[in-house]
Short mmCIF file of C-alpha atoms in Angstrom, two decimals:
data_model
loop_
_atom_site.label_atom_id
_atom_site.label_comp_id
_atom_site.label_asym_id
_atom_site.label_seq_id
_atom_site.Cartn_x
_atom_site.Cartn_y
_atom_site.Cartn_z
CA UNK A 1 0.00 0.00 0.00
CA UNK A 2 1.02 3.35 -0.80
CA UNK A 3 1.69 5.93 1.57
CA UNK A 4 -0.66 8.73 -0.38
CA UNK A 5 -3.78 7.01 -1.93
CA UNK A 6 -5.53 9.11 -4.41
CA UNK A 7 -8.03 8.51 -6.93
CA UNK A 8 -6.76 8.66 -10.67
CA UNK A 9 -9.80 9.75 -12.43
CA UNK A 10 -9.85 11.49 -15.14
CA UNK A 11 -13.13 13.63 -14.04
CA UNK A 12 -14.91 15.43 -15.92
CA UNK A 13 -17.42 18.12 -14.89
CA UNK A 14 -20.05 20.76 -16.31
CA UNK A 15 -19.04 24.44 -15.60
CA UNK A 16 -20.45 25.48 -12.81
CA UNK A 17 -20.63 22.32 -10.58
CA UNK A 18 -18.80 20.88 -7.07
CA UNK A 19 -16.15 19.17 -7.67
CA UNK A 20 -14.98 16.70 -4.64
CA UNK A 21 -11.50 15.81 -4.83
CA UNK A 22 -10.17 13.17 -1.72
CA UNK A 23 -6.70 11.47 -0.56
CA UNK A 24 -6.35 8.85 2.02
CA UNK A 25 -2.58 8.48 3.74
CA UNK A 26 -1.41 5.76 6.28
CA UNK A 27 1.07 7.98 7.76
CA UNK A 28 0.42 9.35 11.31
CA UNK A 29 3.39 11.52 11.32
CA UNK A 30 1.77 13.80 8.91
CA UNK A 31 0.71 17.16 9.73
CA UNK A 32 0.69 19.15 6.93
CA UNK A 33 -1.46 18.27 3.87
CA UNK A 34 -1.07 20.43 0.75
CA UNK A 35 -2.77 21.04 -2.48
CA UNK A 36 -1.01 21.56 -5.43
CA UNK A 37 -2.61 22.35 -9.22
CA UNK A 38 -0.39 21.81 -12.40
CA UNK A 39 -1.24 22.53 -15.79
CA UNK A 40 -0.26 20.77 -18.72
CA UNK A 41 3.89 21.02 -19.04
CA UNK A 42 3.98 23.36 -16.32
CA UNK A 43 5.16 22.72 -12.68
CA UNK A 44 2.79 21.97 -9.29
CA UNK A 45 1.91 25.39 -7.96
CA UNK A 46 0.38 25.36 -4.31
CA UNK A 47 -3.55 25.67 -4.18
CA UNK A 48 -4.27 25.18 -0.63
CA UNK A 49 -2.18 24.84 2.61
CA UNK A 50 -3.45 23.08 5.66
CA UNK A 51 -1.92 22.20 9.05
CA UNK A 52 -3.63 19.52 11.26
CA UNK A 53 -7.33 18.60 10.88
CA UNK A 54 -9.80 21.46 9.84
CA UNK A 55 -11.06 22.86 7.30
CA UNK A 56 -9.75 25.79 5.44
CA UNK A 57 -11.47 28.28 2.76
CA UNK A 58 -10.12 30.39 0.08
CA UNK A 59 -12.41 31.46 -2.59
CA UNK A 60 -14.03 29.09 -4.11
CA UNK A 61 -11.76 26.26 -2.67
CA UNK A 62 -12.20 24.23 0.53
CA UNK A 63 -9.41 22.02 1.72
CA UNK A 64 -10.59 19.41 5.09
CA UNK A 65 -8.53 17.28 6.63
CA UNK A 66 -9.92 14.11 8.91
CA UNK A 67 -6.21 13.00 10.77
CA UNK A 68 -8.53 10.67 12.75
CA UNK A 69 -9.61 8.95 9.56
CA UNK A 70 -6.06 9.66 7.40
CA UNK A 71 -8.72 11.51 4.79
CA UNK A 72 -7.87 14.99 3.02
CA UNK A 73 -10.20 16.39 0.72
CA UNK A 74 -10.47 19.16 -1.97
CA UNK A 75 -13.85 21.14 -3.06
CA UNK A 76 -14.10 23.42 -5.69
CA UNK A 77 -17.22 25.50 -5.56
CA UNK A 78 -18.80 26.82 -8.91
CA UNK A 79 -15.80 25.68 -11.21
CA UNK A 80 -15.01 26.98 -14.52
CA UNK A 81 -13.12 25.75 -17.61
CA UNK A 82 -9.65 27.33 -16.17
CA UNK A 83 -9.97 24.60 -13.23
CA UNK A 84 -9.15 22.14 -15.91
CA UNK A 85 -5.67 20.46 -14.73
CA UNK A 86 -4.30 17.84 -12.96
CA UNK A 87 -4.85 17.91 -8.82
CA UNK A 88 -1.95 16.71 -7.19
CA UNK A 89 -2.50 15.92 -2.72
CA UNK A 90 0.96 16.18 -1.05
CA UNK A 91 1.58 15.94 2.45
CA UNK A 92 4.28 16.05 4.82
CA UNK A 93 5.49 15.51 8.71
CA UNK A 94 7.03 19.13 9.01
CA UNK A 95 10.39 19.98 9.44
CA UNK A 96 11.19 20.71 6.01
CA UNK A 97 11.37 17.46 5.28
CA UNK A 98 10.04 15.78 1.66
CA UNK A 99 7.14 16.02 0.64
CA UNK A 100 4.60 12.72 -0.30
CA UNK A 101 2.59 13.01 -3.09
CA UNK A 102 -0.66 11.33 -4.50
CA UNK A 103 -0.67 10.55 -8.18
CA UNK A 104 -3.09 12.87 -9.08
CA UNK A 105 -6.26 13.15 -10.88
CA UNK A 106 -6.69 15.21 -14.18
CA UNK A 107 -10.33 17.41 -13.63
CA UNK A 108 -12.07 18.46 -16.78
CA UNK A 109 -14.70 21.19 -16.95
CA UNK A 110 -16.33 21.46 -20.14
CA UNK A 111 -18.54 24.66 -20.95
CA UNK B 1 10.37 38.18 -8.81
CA UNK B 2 11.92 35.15 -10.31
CA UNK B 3 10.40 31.94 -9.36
CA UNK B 4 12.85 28.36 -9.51
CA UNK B 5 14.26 28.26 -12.70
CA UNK B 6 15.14 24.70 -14.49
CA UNK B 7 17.44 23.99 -17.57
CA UNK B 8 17.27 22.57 -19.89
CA UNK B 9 13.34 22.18 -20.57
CA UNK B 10 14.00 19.12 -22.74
CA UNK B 11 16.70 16.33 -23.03
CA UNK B 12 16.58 13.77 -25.57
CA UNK B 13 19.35 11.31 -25.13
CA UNK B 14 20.59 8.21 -25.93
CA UNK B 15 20.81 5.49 -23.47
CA UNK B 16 24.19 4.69 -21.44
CA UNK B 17 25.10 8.95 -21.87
CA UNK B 18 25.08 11.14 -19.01
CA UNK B 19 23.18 13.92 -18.62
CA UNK B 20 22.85 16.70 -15.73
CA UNK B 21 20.01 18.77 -15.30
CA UNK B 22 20.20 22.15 -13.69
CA UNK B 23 17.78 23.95 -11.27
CA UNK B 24 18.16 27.74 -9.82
CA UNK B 25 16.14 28.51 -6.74
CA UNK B 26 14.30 31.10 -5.93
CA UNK B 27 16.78 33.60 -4.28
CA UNK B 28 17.68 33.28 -0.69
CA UNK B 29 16.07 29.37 -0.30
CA UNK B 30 18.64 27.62 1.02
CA UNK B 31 16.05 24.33 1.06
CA UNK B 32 16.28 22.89 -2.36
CA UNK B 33 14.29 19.40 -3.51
CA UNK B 34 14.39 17.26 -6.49
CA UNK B 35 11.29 15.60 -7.53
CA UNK B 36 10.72 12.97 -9.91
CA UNK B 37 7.02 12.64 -12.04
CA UNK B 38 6.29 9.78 -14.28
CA UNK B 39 3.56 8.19 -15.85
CA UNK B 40 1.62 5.86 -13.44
CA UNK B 41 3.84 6.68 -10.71
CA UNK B 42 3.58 10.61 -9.65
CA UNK B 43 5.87 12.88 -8.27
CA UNK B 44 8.48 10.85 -6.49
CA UNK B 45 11.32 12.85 -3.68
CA UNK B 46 14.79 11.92 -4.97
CA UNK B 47 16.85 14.21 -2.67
CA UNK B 48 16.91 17.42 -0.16
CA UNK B 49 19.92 19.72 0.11
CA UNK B 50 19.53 22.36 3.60
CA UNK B 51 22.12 24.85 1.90
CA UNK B 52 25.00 22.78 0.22
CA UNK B 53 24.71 19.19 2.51
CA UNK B 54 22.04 16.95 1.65
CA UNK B 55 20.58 15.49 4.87
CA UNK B 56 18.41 13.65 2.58
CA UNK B 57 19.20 11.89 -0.17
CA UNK B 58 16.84 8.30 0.63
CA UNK B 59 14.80 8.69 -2.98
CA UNK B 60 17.83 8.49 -5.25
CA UNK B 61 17.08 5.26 -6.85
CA UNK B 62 20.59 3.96 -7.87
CA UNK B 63 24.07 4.95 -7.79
CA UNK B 64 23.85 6.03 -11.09
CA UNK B 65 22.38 9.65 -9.59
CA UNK B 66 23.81 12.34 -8.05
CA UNK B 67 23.17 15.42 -7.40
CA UNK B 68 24.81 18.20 -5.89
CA UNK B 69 24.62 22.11 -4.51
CA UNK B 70 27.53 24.71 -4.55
CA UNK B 71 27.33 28.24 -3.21
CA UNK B 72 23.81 27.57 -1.61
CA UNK B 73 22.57 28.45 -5.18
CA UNK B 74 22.57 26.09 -8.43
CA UNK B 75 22.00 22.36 -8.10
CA UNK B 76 22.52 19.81 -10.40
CA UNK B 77 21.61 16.25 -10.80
CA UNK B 78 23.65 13.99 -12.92
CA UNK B 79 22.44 10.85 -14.17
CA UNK B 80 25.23 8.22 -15.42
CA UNK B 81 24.67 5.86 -18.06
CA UNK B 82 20.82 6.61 -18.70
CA UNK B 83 18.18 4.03 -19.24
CA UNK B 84 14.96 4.01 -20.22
CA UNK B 85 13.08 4.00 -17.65
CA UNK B 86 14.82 6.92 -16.01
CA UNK B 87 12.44 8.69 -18.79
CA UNK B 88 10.62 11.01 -16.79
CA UNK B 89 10.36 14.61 -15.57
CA UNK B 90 12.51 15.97 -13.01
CA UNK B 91 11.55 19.01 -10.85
CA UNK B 92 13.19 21.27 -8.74
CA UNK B 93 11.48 22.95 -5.53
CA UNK B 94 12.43 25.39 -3.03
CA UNK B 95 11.68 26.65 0.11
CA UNK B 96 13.02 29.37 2.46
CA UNK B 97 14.30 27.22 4.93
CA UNK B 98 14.34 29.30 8.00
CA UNK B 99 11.74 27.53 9.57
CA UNK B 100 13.38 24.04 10.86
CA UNK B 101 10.47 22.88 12.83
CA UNK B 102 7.63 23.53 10.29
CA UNK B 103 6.55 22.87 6.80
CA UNK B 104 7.77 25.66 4.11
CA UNK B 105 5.71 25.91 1.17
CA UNK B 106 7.78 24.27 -1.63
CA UNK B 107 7.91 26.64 -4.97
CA UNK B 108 8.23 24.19 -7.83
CA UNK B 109 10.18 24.85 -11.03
CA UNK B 110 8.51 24.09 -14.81
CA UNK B 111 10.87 20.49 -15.30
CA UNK B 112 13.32 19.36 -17.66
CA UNK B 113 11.49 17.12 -19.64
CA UNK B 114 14.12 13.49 -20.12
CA UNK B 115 13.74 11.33 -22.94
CA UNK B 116 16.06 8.07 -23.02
CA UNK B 117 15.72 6.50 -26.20
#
């Protein structure tokens, strides 16, 4: 089993729905769970930052995290045709230490 | 102001050549990671420098990689008589640092974009 579990899609969406985006991890020591977006031939560039459990807003993104279940998810309120990339979960135990990454999953939103 | 900076965006080589891939950090990160992304597998750690040492180097996969960091600045990472399946792109990320006992958001660089044929 993987450390990061995430699902590898592809999704596709209308514009304008939720999109629901989960990892699941089997590492206690991690405290910091990350969101990353990259678009096609680009590099990862951090979406959404959390530390412990909670949930944390930022437009129309929502990052949760359940440590008592190991379960981190993503939601993306009202989502448009520039969401469309790939959705990558990282997390990590602090530190500056590496980073752990789940394979990601490549979202679609058609018009 | 500059973000991390990667060279060359492509490589096509031929297998059992060496290569070396450069990355330039953002200015004043003295935490520097390589990254690894391939098909199927995802972004994989391959090694963390904390100025010029490398506390970190558990993701290299063979002896046939190296990296290294002078001046706190420019890394490179060398790979030695390519194969295959060391197709792939390789990232560069950096973070300030400063912060020892917490998680720094890692800035990532675009790739250089490895071909072994």
């Amino acid at each position: 089993q993987k450390e990061v579990e995430q699902d590898p899609g592809p999704l596709s969406v209308p514009e304008g729905a939720i999109v629901s985006l989960n990892c699941t991890y089997s590492n206690s020591a991690f405290q910091y769970f990350m969101w990353y977006r990259q678009y096609s031939r680009k590099g990862p560039e951090l979406l959404m930052y959390t530390y412990s459990s909670g949930n944390k807003e930022d437009g129309r993104f929502t990052a949760q995290v359940d440590k008592s279940s190991k379960y981190i998810s993503l939601f993306i309120r009202d989502s448009q045709p520039s969401d469309s990339a790939t959705y990558l979960c990282a997390m990590g135990p602090g530190a500056n230490s590496k980073l752990t990454f789940g394979k990601g999953i490549t979202l679609s939103v058609r018009p | 102001g500059a973000g991390v900076s990667q060279s060359p965006s492509n490589k096509v080589t031929e297998k059992g050549k060496d290569v070396e891939l450069r990355c330039d950090p953002i200015s004043g990160h003295t935490a520097l990671y390589w990254y690894r992304q391939s098909l199927g597998q995802g972004l994989e750690f391959l090694i963390y420098f904390q100025g010029n040492s490398a506390p970190d180097k558990s993701g290299l996969p063979s002896d046939r990689f190296s990296a290294e960091r002078t001046g706190g600045s420019v890394s490179t990472l060398t790979i030695q008589r390519t194969q295959q399946e060391d197709s792939a792109v390789y990232l560069c990320a950096s973070s300030p640092g400063f912060r020892t006992g917490y998680q720094e958001t890692q800035y990532f660089g675009p790739g250089t974009r490895l071909l072994v044929l």
